[in-house]
GROMACS .gro file of C-alpha atoms in nm:
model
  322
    1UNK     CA    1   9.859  13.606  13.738
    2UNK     CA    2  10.128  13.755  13.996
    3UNK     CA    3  10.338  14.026  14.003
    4UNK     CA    4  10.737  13.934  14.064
    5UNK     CA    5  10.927  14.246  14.185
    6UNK     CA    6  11.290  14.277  14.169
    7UNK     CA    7  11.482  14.528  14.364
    8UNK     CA    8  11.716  14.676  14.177
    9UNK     CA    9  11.614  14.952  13.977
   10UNK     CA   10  11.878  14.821  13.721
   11UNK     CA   11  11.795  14.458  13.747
   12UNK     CA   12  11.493  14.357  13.510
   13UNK     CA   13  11.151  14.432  13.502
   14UNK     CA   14  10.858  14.261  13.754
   15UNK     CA   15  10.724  13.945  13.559
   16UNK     CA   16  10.378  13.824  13.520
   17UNK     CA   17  10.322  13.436  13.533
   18UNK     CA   18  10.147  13.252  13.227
   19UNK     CA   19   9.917  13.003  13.220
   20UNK     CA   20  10.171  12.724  13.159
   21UNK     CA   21  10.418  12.895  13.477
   22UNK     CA   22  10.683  13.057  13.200
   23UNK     CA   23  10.706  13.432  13.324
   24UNK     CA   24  10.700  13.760  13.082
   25UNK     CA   25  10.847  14.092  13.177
   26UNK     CA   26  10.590  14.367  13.266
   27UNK     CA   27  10.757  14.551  12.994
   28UNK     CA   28  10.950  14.548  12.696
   29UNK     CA   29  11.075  14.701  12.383
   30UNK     CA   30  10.850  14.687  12.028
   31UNK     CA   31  11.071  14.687  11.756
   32UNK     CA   32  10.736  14.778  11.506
   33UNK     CA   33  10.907  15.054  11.220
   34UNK     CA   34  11.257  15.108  11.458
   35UNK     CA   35  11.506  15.294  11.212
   36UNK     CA   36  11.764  14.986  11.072
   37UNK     CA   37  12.006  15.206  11.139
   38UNK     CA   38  11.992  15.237  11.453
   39UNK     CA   39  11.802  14.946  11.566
   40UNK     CA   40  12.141  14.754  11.654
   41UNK     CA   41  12.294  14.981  11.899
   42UNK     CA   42  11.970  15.060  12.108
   43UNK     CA   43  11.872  14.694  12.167
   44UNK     CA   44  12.225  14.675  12.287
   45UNK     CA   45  12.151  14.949  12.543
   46UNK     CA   46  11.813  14.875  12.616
   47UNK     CA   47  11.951  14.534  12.754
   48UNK     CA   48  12.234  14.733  12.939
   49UNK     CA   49  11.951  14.943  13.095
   50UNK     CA   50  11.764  14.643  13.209
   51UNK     CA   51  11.518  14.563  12.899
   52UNK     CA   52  11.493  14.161  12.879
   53UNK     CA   53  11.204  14.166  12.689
   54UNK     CA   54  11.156  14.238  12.283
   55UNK     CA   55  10.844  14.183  12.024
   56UNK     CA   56  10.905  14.142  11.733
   57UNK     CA   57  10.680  13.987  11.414
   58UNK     CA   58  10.801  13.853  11.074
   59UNK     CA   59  10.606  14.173  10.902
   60UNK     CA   60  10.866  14.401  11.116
   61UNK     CA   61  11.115  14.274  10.878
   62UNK     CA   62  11.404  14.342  11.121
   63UNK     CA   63  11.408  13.996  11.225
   64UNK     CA   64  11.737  13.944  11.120
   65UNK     CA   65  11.870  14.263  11.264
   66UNK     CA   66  11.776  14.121  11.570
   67UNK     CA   67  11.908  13.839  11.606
   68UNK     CA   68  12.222  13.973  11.507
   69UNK     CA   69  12.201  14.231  11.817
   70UNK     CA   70  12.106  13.973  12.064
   71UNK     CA   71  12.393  13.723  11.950
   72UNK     CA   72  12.624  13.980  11.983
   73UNK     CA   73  12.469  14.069  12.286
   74UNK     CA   74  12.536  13.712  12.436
   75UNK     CA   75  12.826  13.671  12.288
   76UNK     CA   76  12.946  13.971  12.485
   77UNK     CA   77  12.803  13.855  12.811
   78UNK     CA   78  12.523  14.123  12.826
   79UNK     CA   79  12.248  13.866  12.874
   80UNK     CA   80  12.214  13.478  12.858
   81UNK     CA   81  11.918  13.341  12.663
   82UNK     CA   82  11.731  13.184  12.987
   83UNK     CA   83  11.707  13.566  13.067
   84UNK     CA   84  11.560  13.708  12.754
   85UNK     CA   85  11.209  13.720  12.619
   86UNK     CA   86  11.144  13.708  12.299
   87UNK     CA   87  10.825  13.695  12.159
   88UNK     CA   88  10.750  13.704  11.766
   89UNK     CA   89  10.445  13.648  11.557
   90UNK     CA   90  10.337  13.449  11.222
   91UNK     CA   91  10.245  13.721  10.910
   92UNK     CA   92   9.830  13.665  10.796
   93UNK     CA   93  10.022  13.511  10.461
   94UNK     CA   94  10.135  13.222  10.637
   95UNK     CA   95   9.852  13.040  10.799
   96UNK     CA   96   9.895  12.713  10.608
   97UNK     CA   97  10.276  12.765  10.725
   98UNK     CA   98  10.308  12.772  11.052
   99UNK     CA   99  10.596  12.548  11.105
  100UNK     CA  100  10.812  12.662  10.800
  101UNK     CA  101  10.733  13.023  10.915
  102UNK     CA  102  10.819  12.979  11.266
  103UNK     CA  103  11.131  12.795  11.121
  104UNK     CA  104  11.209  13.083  10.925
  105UNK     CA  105  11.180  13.339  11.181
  106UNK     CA  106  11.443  13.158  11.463
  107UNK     CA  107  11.643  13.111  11.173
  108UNK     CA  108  11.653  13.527  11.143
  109UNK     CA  109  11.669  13.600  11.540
  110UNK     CA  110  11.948  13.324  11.560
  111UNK     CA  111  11.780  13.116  11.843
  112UNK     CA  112  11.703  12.741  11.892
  113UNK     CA  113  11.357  12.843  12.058
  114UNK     CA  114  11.106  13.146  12.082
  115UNK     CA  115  10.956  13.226  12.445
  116UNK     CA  116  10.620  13.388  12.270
  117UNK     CA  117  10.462  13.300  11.955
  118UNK     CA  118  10.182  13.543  11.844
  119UNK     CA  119   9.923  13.484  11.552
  120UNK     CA  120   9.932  13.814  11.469
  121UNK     CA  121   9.583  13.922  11.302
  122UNK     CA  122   9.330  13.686  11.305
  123UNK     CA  123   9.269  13.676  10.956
  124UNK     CA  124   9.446  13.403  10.673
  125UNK     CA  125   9.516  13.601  10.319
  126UNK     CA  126   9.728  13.446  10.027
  127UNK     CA  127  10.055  13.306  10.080
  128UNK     CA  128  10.332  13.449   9.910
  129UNK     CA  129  10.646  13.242  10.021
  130UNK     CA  130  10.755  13.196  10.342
  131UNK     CA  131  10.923  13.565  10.457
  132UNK     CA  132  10.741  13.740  10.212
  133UNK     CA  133  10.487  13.918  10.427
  134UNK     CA  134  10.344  14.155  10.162
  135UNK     CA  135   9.956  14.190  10.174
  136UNK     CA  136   9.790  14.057   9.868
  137UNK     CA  137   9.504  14.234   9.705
  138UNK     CA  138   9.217  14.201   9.504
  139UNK     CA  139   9.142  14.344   9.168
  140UNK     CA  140   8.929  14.561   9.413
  141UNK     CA  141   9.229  14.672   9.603
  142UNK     CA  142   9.066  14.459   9.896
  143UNK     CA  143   9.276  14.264  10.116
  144UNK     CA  144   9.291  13.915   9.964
  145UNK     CA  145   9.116  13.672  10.202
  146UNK     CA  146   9.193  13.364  10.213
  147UNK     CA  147   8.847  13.117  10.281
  148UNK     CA  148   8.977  12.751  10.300
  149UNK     CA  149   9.146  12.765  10.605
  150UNK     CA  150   8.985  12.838  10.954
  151UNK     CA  151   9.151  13.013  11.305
  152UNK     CA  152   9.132  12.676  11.468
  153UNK     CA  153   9.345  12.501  11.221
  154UNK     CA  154   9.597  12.776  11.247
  155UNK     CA  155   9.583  12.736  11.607
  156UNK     CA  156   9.655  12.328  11.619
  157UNK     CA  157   9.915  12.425  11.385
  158UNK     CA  158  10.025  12.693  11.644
  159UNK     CA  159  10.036  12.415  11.943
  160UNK     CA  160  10.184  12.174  11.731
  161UNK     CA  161  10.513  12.415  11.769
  162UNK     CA  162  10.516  12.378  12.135
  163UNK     CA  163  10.516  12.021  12.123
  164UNK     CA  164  10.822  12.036  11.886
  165UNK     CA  165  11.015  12.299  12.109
  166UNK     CA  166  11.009  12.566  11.864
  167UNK     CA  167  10.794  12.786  12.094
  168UNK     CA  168  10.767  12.769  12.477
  169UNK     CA  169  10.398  12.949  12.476
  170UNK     CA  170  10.165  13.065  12.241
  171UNK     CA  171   9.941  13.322  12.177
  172UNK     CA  172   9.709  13.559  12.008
  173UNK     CA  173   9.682  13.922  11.857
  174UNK     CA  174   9.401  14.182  11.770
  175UNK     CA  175   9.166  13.952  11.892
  176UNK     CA  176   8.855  14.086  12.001
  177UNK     CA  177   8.580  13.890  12.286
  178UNK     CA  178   8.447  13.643  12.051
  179UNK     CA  179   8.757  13.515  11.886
  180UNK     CA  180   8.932  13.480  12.197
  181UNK     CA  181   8.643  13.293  12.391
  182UNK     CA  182   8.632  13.055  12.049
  183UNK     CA  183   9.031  13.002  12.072
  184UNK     CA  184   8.987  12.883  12.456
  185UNK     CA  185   8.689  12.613  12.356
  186UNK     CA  186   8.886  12.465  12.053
  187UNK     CA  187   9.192  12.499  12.200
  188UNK     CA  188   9.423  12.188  12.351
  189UNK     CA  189   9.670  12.484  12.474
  190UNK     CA  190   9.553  12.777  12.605
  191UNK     CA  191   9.683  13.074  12.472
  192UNK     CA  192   9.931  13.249  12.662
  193UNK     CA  193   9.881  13.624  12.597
  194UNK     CA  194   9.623  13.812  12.346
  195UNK     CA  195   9.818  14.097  12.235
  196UNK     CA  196   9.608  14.434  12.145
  197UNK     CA  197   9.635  14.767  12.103
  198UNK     CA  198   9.559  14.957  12.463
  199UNK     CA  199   9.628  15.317  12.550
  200UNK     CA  200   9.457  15.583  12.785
  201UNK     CA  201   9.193  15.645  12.496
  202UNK     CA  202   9.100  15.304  12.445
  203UNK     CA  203   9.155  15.088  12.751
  204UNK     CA  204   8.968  14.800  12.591
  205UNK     CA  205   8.842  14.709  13.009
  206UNK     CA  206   8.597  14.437  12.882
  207UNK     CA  207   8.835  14.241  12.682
  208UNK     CA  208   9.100  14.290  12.956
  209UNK     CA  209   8.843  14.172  13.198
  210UNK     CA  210   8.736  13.879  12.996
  211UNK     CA  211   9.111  13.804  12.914
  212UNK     CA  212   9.204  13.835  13.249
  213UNK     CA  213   8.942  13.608  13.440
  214UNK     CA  214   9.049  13.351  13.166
  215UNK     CA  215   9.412  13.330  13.277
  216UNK     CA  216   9.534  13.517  12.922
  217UNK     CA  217   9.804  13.786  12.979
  218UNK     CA  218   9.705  14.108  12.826
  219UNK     CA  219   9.993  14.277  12.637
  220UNK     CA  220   9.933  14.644  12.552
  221UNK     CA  221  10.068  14.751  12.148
  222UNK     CA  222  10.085  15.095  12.114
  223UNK     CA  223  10.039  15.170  12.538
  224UNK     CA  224  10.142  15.525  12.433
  225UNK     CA  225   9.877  15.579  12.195
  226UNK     CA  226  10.125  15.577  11.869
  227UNK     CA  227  10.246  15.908  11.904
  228UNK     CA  228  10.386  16.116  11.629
  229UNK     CA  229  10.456  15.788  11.403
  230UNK     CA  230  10.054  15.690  11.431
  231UNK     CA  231   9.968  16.066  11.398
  232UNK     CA  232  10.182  16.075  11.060
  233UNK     CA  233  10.056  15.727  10.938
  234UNK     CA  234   9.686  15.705  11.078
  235UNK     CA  235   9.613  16.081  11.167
  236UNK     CA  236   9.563  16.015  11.534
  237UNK     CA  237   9.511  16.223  11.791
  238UNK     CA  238   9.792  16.126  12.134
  239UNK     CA  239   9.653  16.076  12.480
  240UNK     CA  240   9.964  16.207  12.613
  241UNK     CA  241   9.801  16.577  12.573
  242UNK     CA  242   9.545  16.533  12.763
  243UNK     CA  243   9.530  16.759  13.051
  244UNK     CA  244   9.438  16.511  13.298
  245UNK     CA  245   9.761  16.330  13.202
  246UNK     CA  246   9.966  16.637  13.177
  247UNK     CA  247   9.803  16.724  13.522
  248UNK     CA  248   9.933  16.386  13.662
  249UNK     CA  249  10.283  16.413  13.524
  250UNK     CA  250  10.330  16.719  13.684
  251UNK     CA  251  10.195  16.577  13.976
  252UNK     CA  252  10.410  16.281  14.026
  253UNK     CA  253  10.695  16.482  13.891
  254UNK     CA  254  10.709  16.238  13.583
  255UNK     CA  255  10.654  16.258  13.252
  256UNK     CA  256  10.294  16.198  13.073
  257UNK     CA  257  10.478  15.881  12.919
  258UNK     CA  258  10.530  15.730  13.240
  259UNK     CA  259  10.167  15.804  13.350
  260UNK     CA  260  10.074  15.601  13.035
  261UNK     CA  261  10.284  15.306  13.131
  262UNK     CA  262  10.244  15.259  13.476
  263UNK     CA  263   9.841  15.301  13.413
  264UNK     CA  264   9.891  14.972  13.220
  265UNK     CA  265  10.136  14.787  13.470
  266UNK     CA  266   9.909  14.857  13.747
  267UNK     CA  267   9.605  14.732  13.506
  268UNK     CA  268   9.837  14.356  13.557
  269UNK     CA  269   9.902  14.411  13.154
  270UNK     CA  270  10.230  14.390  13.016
  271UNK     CA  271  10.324  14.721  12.745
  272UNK     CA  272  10.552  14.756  12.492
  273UNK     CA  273  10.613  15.083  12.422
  274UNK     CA  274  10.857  15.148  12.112
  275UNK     CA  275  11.140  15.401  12.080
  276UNK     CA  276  11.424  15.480  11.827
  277UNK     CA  277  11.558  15.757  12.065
  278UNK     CA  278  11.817  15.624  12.363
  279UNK     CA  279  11.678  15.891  12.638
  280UNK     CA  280  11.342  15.713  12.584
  281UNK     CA  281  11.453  15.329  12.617
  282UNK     CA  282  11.555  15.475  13.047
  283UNK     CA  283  11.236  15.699  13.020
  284UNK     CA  284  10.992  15.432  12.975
  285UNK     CA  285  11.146  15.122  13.148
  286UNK     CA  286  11.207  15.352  13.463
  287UNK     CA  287  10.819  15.344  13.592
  288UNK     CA  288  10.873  15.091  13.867
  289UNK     CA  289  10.946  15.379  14.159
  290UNK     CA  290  10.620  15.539  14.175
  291UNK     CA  291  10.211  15.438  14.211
  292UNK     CA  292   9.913  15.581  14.121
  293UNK     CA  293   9.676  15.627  14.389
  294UNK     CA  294   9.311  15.450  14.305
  295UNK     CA  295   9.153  15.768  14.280
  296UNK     CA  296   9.390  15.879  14.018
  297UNK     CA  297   9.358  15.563  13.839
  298UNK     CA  298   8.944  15.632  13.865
  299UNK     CA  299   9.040  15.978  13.681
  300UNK     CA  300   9.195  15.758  13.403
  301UNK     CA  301   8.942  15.560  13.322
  302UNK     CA  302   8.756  15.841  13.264
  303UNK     CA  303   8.866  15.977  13.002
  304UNK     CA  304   8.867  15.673  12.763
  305UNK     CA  305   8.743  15.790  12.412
  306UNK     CA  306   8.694  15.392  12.288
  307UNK     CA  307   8.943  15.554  11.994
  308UNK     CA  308   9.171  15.310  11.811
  309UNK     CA  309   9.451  15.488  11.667
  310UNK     CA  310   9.565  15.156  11.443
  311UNK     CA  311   9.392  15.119  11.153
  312UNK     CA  312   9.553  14.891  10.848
  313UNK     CA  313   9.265  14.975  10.645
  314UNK     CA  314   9.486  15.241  10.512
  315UNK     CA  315   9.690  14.907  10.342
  316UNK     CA  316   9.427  14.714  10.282
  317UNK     CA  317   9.090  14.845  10.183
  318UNK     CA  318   8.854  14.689  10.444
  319UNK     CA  319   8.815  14.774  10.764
  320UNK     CA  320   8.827  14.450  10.942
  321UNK     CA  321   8.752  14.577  11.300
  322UNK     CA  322   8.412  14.691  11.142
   0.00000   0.00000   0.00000
């Protein structure tokens, strides 16, 4: 993996090269629970202030808002498609799907191909129709599991896609050490990126590590820790207090935000840090000017609390990261 730099602090973010030689920007914009209303207009700017890089996921349901944005967005000549990334990801529902969902999904972001496609949890519950991507549950008020079909079939399902030019890489989410080293031995196509949740207070290092030395891209969820949204949702407590990153900021003259991101850029992960407010989209993509110095960097690792602030155990009754 190698950092590309570009020189204009307007032009697009560095890339990091894949496995198969496709690049993906350092960093882009998660579109996870964006306001509807607004979501239009601030992928608009975000690609005005540089952003070429947006994750989505079928269970966002704002795929279609999308793709509207971005069309228009072409249509304007903002952006061509060879200069966008989009990466989206198949819902837990649709495992014995994969083509129709993928289908399904381009239809929504109006685009012949996707750059990234993610399986998003590593976990196969019961279908409920193509672009329904509610989470079934038990008579226990468990998540429903579905049994009969296994990761690796979802995953020759998953390279199938590339073959058929629906997707030009692949890839996997919330997968921990063991899934991901079982993914590379059954595997026919690598996958491209495992995308996980990463922040200051849990900086994951040995899955990084073990991602890393594998040729998988790391791409940081949540790289700010979830903020007020997670604090409302999951009760979590934000990194961004913590006085060795509010020590930093003031350091660097930069806010703790941008301590957060560039941590993970200069980790060689890629974050996608989510914002419904317009001042943020230039806040968090501006991180390119400035470097933390190793011993700083040895001061972040420090304070790592191993404390996932993303827990769907709220919605569905088992805690699968148990």
């Amino acid at each position: 993996v190698r950092e590309q730099k570009s020189s204009s602090p307007m032009a697009p973010p560095p890339t990091l090269t894949l496995n198969n030689g496709y690049t993906i920007p350092q960093i882009g914009l998660g579109v996870w629970r964006m306001e509807p209303s607004l979501l239009h207009d601030l992928i608009l700017q975000a690609i005005r202030l540089g952003y070429r890089h947006f994750d989505c996921a079928a269970d966002y349901r704002n795929e279609a808002q999308v793709g509207q944005s971005l069309a228009e967005a072409m249509q304007e000549g903002l952006v061509r498609r060879d200069e966008l990334f989009i990466t989206t990801k198949i819902w837990n529902s649709d495992h014995k799907h994969v083509r129709e969902a993928c289908e399904d999904s381009l239809k929504k972001l109006q685009l012949d191909y996707l750059d990234l496609y993610l399986v998003h949890f590593p976990i196969a519950i019961r279908h409920l129709g193509i672009g329904n991507t509610d989470s079934s549950l038990d008579d226990d008020g468990m998540l429903d599991i579905d049994t009969t079909i296994s990761l690796e079939t979802t995953w020759h399902a998953m390279e199938d896609l590339v073959s058929l030019g629906l997707t030009r890489s692949i890839g996997i989410s919330n997968y921990d050490i063991f899934l991901t080293r079982d993914c590379l031995a059954y595997s026919k196509i690598k996958p491209a990126v495992n995308q996980i949740e990463r922040h200051l207070y849990f900086q994951r290092d040995s899955l990084v590590k073990f991602c890393q030395k594998h040729g998988i891209v790391v791409t940081a969820h949540t790289p700010l820790g979830g903020g007020m949204a997670n604090t409302e949702w999951f009760g979590s407590v934000s990194s961004l207090d913590d006085p060795v990153i509010q020590d930093l900021a003031k350091k660097y003259g930069k806010t703790p935000a941008h301590i957060a991101l560039r941590w993970g850029i200069q980790c060689n992960t890629v974050v996608i840090p989510k914002s419904s407010k317009l001042e943020r989209l230039q806040e968090n993509i501006n991180v390119f000017d400035f470097q933390l110095s190793e011993e700083d960097m040895s001061m972040i690792k420090a304070i790592d609390r191993k404390y996932r602030t993303n827990q769907p155990e709220r919605f569905w009754g088992i805690d699968l990261f148990a």
